[in-house]
Coordinates of N, CA and C in Angstrom, one line a residue:
X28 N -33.0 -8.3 27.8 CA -32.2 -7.1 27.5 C -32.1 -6.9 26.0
X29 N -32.5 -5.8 25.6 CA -32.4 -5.3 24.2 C -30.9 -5.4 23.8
X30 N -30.6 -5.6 22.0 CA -29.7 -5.4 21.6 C -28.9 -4.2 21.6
X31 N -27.5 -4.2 22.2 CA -27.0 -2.6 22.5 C -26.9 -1.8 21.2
X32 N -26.8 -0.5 21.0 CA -27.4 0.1 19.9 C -26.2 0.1 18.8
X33 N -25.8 0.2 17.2 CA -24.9 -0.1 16.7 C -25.1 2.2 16.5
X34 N -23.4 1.4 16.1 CA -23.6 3.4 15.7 C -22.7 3.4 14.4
X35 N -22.6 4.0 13.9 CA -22.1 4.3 12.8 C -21.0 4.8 12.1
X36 N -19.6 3.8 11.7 CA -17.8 4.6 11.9 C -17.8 5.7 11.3
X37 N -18.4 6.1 10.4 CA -18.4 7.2 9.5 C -18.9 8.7 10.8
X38 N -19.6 8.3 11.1 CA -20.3 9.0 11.8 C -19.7 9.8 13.1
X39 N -19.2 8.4 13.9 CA -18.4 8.8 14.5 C -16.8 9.4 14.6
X40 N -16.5 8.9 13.1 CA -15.8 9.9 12.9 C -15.5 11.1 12.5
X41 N -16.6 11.8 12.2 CA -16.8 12.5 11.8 C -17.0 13.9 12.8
X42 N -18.1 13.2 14.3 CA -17.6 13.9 15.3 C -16.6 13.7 15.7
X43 N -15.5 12.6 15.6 CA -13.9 13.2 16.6 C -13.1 14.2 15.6
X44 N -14.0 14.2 14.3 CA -12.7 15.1 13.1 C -13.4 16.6 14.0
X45 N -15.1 16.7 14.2 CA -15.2 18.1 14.6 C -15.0 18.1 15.9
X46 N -14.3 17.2 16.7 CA -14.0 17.6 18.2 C -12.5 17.6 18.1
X47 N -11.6 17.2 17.7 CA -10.2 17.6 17.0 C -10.1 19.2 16.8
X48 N -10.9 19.3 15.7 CA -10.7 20.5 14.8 C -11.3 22.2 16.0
X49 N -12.0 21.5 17.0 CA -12.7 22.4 18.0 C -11.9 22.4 19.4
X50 N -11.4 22.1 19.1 CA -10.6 21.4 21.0 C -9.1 21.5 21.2
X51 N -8.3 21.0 19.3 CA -7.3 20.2 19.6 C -7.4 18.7 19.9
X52 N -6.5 18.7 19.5 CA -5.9 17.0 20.0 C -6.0 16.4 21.3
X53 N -5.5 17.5 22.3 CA -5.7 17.0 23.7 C -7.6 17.3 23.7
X54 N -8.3 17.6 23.3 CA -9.7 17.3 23.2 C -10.9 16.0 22.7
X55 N -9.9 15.7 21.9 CA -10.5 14.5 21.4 C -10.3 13.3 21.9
X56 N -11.0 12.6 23.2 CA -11.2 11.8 24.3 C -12.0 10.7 24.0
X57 N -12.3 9.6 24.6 CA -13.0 8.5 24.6 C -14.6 9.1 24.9
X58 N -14.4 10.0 26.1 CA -15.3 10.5 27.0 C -16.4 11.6 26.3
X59 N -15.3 12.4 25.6 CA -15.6 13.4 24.6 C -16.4 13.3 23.3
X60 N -15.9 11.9 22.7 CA -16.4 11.4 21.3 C -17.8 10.5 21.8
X61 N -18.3 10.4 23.1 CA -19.3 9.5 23.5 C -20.4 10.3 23.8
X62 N -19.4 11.4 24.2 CA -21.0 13.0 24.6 C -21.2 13.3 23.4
X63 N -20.6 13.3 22.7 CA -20.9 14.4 21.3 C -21.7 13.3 20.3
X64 N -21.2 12.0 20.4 CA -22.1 11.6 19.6 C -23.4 10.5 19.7
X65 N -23.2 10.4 21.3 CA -24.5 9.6 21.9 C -23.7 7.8 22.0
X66 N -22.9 8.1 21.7 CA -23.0 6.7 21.7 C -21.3 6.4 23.5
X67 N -21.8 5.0 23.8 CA -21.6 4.8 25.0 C -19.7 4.9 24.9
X68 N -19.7 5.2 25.8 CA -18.1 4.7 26.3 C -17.2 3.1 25.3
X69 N -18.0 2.0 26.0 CA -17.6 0.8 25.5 C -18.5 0.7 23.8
X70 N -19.1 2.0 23.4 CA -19.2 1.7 21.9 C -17.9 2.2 20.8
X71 N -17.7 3.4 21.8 CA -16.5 4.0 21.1 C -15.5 3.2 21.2
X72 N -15.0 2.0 22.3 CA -13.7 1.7 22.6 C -13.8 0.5 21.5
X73 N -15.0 0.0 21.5 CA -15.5 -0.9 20.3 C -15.0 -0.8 19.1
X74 N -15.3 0.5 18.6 CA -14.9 1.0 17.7 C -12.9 1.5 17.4
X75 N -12.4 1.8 18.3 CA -11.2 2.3 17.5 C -9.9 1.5 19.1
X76 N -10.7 0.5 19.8 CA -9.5 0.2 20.5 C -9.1 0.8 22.0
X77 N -8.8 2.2 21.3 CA -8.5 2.7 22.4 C -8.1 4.5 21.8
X78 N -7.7 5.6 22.6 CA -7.8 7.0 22.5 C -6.9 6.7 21.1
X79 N -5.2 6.3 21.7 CA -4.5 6.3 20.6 C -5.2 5.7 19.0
X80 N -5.9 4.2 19.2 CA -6.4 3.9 17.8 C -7.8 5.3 17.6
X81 N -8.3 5.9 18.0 CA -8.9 6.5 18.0 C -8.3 8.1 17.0
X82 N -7.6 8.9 17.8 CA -6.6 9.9 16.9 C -5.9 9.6 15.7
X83 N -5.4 8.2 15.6 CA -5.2 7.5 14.3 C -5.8 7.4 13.3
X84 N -7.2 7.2 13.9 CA -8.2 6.5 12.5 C -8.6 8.2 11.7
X85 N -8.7 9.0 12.6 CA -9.0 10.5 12.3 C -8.2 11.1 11.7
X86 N -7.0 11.2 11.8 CA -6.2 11.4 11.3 C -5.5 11.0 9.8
X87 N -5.4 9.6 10.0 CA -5.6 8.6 8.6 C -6.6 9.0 7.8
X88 N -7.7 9.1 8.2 CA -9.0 9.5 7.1 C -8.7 11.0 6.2
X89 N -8.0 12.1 7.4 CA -7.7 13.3 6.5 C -6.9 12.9 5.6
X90 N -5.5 12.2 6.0 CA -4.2 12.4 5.2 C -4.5 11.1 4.0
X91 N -5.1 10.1 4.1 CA -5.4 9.5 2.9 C -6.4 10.7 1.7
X92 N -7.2 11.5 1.9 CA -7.8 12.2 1.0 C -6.8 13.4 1.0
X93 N -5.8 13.7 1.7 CA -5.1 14.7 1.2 C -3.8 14.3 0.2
X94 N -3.8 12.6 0.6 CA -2.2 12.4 -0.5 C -2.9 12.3 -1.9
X95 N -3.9 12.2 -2.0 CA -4.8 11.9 -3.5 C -4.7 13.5 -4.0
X96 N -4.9 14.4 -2.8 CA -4.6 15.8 -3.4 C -3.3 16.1 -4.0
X97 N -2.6 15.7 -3.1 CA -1.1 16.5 -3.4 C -0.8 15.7 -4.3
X98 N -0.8 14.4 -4.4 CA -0.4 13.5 -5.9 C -0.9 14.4 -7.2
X99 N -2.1 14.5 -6.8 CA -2.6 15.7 -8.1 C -2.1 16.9 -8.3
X100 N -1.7 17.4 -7.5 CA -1.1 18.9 -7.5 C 0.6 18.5 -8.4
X101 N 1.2 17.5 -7.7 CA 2.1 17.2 -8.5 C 2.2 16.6 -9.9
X102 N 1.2 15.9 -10.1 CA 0.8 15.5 -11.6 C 0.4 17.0 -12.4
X103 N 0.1 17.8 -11.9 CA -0.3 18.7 -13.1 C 0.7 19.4 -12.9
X104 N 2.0 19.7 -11.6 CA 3.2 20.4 -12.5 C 3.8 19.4 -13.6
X105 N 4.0 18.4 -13.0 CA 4.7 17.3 -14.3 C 4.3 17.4 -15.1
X106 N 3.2 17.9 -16.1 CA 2.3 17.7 -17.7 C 3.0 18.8 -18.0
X107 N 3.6 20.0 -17.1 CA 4.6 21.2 -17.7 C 6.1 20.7 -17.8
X108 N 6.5 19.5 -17.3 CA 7.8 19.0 -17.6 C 8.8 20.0 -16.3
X109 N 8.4 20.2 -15.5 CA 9.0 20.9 -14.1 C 9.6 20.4 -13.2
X110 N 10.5 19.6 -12.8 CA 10.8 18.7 -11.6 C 10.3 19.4 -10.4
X111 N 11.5 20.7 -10.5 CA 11.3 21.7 -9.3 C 10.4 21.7 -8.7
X112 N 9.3 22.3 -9.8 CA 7.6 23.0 -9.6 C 7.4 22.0 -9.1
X113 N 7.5 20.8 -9.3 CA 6.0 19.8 -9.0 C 6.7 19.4 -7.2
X114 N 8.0 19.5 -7.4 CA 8.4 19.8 -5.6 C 7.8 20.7 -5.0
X115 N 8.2 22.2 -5.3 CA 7.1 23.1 -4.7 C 5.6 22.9 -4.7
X116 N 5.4 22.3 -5.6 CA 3.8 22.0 -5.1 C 3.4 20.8 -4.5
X117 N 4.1 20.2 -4.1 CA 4.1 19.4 -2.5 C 3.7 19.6 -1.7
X118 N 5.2 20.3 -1.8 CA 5.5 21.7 -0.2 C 4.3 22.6 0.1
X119 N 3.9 23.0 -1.1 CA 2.8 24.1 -1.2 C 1.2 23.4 -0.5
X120 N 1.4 21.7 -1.1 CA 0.2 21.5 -1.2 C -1.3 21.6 0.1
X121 N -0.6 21.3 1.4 CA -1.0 22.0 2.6 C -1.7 23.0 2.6
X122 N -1.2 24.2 2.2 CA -2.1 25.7 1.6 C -2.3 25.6 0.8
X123 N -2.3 24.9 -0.1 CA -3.5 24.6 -1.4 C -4.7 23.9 -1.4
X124 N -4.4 22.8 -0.4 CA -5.7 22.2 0.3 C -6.5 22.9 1.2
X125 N -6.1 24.1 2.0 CA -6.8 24.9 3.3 C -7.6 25.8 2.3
X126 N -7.4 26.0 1.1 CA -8.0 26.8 0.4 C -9.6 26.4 0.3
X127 N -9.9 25.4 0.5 CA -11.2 24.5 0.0 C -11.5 24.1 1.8
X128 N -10.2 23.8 2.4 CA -10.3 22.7 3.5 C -9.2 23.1 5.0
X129 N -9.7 24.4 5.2 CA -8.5 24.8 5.8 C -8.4 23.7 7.5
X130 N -9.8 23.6 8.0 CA -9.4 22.7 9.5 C -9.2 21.4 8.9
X131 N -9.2 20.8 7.8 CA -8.3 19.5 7.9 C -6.7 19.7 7.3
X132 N -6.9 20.7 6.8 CA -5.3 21.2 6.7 C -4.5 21.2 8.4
X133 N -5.5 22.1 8.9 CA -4.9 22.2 10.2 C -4.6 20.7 10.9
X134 N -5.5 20.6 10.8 CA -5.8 18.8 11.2 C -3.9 18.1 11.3
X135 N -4.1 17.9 9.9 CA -2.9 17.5 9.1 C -1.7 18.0 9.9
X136 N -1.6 19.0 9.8 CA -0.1 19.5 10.5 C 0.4 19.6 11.8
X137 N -1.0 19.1 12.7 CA -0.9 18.9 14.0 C -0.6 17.9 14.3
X138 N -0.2 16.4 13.5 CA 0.6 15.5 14.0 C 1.0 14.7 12.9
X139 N 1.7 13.8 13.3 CA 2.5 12.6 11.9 C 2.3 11.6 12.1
X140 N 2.4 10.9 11.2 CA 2.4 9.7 11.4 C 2.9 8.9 12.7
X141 N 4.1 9.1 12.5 CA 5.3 8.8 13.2 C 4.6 9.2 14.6
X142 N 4.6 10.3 15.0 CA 3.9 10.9 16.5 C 2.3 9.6 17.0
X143 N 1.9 9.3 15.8 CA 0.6 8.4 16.3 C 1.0 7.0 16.3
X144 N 1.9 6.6 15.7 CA 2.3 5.2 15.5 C 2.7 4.8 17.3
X145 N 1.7 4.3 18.3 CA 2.3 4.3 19.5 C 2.0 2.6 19.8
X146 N 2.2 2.2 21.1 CA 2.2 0.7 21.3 C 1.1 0.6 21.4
X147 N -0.5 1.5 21.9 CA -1.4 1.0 22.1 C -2.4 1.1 20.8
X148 N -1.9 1.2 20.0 CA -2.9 1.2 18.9 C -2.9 0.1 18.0
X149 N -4.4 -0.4 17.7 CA -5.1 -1.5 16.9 C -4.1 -1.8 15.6
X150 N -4.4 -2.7 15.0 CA -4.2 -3.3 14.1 C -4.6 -2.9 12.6
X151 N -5.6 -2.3 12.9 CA -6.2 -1.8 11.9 C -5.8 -0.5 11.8
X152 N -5.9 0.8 12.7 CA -5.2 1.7 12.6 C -3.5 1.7 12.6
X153 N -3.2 1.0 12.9 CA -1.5 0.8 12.5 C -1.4 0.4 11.5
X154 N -2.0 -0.5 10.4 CA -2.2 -1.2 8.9 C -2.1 0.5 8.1
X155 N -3.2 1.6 8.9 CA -3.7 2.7 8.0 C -2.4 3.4 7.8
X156 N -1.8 3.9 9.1 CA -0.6 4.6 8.9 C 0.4 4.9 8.2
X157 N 0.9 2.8 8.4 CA 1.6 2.7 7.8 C 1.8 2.5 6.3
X158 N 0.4 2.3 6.3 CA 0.1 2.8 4.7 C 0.3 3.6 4.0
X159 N 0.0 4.8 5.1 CA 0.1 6.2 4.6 C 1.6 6.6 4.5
X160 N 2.4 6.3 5.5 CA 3.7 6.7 5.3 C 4.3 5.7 4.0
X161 N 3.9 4.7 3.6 CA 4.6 3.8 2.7 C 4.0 4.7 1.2
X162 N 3.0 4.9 1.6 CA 2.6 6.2 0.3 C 3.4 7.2 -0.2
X163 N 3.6 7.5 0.9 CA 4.4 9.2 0.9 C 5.8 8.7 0.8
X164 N 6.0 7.8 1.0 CA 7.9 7.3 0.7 C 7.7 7.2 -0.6
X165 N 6.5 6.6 -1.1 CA 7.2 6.5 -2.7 C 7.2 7.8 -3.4
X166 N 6.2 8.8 -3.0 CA 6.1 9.9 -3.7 C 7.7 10.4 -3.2
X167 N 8.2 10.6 -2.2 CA 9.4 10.9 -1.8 C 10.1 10.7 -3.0
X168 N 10.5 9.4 -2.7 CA 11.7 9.1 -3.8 C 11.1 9.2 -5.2
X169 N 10.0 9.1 -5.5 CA 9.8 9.9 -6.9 C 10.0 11.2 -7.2
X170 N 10.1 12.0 -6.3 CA 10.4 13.5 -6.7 C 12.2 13.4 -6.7
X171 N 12.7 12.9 -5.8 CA 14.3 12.8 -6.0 C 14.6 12.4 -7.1
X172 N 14.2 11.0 -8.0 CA 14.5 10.7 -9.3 C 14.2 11.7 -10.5
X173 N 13.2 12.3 -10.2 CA 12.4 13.3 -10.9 C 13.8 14.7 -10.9
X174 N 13.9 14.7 -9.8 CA 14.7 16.2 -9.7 C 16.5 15.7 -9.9
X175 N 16.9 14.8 -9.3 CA 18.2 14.4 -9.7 C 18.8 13.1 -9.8
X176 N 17.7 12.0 -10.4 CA 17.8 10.7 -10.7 C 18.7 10.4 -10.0
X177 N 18.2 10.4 -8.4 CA 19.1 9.7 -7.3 C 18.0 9.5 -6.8
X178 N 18.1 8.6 -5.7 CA 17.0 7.3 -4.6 C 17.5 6.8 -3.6
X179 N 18.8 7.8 -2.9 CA 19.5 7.6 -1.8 C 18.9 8.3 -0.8
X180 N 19.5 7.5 0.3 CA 19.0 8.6 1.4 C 19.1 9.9 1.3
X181 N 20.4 10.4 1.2 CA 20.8 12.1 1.1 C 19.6 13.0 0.7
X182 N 19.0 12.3 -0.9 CA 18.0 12.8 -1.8 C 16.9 12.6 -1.2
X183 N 16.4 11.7 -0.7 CA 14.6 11.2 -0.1 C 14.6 12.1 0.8
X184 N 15.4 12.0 1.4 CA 15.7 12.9 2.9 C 15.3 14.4 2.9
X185 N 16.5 15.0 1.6 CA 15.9 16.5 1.5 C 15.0 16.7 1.1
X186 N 14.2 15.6 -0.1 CA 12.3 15.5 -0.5 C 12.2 15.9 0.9
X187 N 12.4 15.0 1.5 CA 11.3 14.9 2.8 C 11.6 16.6 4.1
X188 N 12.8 16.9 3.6 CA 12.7 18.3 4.7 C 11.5 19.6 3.6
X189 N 11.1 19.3 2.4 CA 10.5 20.1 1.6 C 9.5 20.0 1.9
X190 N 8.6 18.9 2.0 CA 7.7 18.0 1.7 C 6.8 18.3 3.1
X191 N 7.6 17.5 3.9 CA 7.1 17.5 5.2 C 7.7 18.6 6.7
X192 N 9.0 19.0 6.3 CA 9.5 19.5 7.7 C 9.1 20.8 7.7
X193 N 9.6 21.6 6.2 CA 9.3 22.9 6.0 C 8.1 23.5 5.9
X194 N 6.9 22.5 5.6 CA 5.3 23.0 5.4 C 5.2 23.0 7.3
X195 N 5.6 22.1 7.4 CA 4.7 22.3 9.0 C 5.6 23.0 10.1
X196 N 6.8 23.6 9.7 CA 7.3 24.9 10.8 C 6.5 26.0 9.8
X197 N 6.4 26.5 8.9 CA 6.4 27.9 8.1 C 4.3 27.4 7.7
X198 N 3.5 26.8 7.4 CA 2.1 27.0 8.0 C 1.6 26.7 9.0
X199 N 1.7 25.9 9.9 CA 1.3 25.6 11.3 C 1.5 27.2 11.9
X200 N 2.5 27.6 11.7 CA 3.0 28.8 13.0 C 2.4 29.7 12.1
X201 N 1.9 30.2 11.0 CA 1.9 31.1 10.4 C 0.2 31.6 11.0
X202 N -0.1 33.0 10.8 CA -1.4 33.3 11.7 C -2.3 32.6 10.9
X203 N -2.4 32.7 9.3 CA -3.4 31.4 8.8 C -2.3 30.6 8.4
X204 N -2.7 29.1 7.5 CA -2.4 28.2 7.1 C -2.1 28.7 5.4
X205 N -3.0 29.3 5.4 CA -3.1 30.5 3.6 C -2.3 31.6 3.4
X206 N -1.3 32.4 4.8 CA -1.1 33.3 4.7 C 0.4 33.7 3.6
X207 N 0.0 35.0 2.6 CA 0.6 34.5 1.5 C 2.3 34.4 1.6
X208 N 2.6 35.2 3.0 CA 4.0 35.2 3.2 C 4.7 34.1 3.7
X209 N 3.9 32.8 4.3 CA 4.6 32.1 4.4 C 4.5 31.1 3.6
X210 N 3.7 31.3 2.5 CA 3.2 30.3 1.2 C 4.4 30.9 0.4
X211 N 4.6 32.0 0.0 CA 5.7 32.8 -0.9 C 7.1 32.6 -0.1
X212 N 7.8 32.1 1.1 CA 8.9 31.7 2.1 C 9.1 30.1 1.6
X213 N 7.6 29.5 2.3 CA 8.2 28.0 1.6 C 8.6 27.8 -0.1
X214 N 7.7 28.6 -0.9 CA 7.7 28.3 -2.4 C 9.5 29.0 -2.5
X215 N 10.0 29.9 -2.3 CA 11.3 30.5 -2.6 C 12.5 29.3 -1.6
X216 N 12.2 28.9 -0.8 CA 13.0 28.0 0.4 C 13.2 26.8 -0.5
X217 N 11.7 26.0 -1.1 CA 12.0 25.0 -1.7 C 12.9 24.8 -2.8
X218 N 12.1 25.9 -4.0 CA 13.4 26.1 -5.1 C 14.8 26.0 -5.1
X219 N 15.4 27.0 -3.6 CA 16.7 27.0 -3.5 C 17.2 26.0 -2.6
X220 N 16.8 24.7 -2.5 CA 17.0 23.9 -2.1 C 17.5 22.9 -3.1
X221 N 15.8 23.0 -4.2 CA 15.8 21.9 -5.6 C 16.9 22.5 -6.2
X222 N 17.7 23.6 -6.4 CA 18.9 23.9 -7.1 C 20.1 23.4 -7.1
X223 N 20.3 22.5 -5.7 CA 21.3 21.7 -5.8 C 21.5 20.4 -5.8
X224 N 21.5 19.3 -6.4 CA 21.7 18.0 -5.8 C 22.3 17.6 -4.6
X225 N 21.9 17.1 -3.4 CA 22.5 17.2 -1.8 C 23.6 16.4 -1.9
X226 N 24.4 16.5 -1.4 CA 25.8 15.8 -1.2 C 25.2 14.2 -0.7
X227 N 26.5 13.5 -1.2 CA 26.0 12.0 -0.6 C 25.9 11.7 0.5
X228 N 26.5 11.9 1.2 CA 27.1 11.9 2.7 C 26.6 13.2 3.5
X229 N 25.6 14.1 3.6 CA 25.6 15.1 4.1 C 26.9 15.0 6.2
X230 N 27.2 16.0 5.8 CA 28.3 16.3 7.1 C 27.3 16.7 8.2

């Protein structure tokens, strides 16, 4: 019996990013990523574990090349000395990315970390995650210090309703991800948020 055939992670991920991006989430299957890319049932499971390590590693692969974006988007409001701005362009950064990249934008706001973090997933995709969220916590509390040299919960917390809660009710629902009225809603939403330092204790 011949050697079973090797296939390629890149590759294959590459079809679950275009069977995601074609299907949804509930499309991207063990069964699914085996038709589309030739390779067997037990090559795929080889590869990511199982469905859950599987939506993980695809997912991971967008949001690590999108925090490298949005870190950038907020480094070039900072060189203007802006706390705010470089908040808004966070928030913004989602539709700033769909500009170039809109289905992994979409990608992106169809699930969280947190939503993939499940019991049945590998080691290696759990390592990626949590990577990714330990990323985004520091950027968190860097914008709080940035905006009101606080690093409490109260502060990380409202980063994080800017950052992450308000991009993905106000682009997800919106008819595009680009569309300018709910890119001009979050940018006005964020601002009047960064206007106040949040109480310590929120009630």
């Amino acid at each position: 019996m011949g050697r079973p055939r090797q296939y390629d992670l890149d590759d294959l991920l590459a079809h679950a990013r275009d069977l995601w991006i074609g299907r949804g989430v509930d499309g991207l299957t063990i069964r699914a990523l085996s038709a589309a890319s030739g390779a067997s049932n037990g090559a795929v499971y080889h590869a990511f574990g199982s469905r859950d390590g599987l939506l993980a590693r695809v997912w991971a692969e967008e949001a690590g090349r999108f925090l490298t974006f949005q870190r950038d988007r907020v480094a070039e409001a900072m060189r203007e000395g802006d706390a705010t701005e470089a908040l808004v362009a966070a928030a913004l950064a989602p539709a700033t990315y769909a500009k170039d990249n809109e289905d992994g934008a979409r990608l992106l706001l169809a699930a969280t970390a947190d939503d993939l973090l499940t019991s049945e997933l590998d080691e290696e995709g759990r390592t990626q995650l949590l990577g990714f969220q330990k990323e985004l916590g520091a950027l968190l509390v860097e914008l709080a210090e940035l905006l009101w040299d606080r690093r409490d919960r109260a502060a990380v917390t409202t980063v994080r309703h800017c950052v992450v809660t308000l991009p993905g009710a106000l682009l997800l629902n919106a008819d595009r991800i680009t569309d300018p009225l709910a890119r001009h809603s979050l940018g006005h939403a964020v601002r009047g948020i960064a206007a106040a330092s949040p109480p310590d204790r929120p009630s």
